[in-house]
GROMACS .gro file of C-alpha atoms in nm:
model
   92
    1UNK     CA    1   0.000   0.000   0.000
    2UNK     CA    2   0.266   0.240   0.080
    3UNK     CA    3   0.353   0.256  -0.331
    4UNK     CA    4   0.072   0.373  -0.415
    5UNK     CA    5   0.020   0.781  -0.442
    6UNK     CA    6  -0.241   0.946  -0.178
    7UNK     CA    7  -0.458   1.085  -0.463
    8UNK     CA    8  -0.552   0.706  -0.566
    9UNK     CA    9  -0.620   0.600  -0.251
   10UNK     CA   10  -0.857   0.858  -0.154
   11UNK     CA   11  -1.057   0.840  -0.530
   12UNK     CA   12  -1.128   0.514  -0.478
   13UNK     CA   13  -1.242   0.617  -0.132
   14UNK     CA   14  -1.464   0.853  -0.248
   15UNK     CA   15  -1.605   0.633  -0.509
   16UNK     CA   16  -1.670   0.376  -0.267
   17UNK     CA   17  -1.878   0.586  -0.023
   18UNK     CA   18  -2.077   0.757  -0.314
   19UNK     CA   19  -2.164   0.389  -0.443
   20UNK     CA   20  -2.152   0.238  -0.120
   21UNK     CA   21  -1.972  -0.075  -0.265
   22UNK     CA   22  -1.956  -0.283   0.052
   23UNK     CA   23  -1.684  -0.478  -0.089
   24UNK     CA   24  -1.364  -0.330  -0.190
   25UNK     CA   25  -1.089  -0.558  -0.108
   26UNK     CA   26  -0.750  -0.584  -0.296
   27UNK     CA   27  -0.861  -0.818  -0.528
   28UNK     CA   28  -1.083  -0.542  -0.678
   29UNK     CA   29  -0.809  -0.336  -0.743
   30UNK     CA   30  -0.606  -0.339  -1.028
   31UNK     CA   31  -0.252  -0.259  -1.022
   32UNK     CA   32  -0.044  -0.075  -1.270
   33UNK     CA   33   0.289   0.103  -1.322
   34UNK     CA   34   0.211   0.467  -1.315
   35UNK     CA   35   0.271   0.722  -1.595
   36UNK     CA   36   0.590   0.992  -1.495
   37UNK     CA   37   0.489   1.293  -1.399
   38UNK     CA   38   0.678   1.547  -1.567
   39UNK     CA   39   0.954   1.812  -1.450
   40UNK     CA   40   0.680   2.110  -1.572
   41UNK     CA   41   0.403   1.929  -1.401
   42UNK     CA   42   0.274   2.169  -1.080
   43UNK     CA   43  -0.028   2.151  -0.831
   44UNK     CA   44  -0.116   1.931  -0.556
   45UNK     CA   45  -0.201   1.656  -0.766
   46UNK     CA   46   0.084   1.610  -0.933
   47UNK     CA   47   0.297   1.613  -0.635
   48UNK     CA   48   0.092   1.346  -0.450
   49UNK     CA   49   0.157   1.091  -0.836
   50UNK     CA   50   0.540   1.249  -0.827
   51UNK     CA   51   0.653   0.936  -0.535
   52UNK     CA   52   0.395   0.673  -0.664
   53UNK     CA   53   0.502   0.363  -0.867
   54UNK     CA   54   0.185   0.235  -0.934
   55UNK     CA   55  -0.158   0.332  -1.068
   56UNK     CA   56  -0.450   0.156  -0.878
   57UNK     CA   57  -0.766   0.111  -1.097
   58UNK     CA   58  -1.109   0.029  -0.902
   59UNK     CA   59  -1.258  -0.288  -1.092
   60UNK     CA   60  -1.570  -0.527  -0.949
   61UNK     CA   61  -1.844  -0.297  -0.878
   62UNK     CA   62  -2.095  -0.619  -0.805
   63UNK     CA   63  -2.166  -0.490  -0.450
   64UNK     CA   64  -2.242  -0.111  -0.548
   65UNK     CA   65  -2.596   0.068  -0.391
   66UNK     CA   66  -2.718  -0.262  -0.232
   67UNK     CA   67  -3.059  -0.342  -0.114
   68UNK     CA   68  -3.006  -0.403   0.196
   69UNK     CA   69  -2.691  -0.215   0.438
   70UNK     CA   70  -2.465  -0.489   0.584
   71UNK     CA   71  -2.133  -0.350   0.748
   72UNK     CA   72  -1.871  -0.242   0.447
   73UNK     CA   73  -1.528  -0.386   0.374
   74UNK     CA   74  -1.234  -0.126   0.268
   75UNK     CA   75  -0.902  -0.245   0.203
   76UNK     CA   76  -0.768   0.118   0.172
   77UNK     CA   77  -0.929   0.220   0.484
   78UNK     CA   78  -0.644   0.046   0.647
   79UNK     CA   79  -0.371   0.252   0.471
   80UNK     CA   80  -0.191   0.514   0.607
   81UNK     CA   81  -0.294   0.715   0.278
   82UNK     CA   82  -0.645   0.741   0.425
   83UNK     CA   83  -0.552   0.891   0.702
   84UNK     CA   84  -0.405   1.201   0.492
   85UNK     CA   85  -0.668   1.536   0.492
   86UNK     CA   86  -0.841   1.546   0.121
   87UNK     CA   87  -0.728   1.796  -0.079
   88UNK     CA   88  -0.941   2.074  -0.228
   89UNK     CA   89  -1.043   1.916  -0.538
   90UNK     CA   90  -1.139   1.562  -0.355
   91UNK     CA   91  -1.348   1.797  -0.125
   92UNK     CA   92  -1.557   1.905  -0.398
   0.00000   0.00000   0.00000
């Protein structure tokens, strides 16, 4: 979890909640090497990608907006990435 960049980590967290997809464990994540992030590049955003290896890619949305409310699984909610404040745009 640590590779992965703070920005990624907290979109899937918002998707999550919005949907409430009660199951989003690592195996509904994909995984891939992340595009570089240019010298030029500026903003918040593209210093929270600047340290990250790897892209993660929500997949499996099989448990989104369910009928009934059982209690959620989050992988990410374990990560220290969570426990960053949201930025600006993520507020919005």
């Amino acid at each position: 979890p640590s590779r992965f960049s703070v920005r990624d980590v907290h979109r899937i967290g918002i998707l999550d909640i919005r949907l409430f997809n009660t199951d989003r464990h690592a195996g509904n994540m994909l995984v891939r090497p992340a595009e570089p992030v240019g010298p030029g590049a500026g903003g918040l955003a593209a210093r929270m990608m600047a340290d990250s290896r790897y892209e993660l890619i929500p997949i499996d949305h099989g448990f989104c907006l369910p009928e009934t409310l059982d209690a959620p699984y989050f992988e990410w909610l374990h990560w220290p990435q969570a426990m960053l404040p949201f930025s600006d745009d993520e507020l919005e």
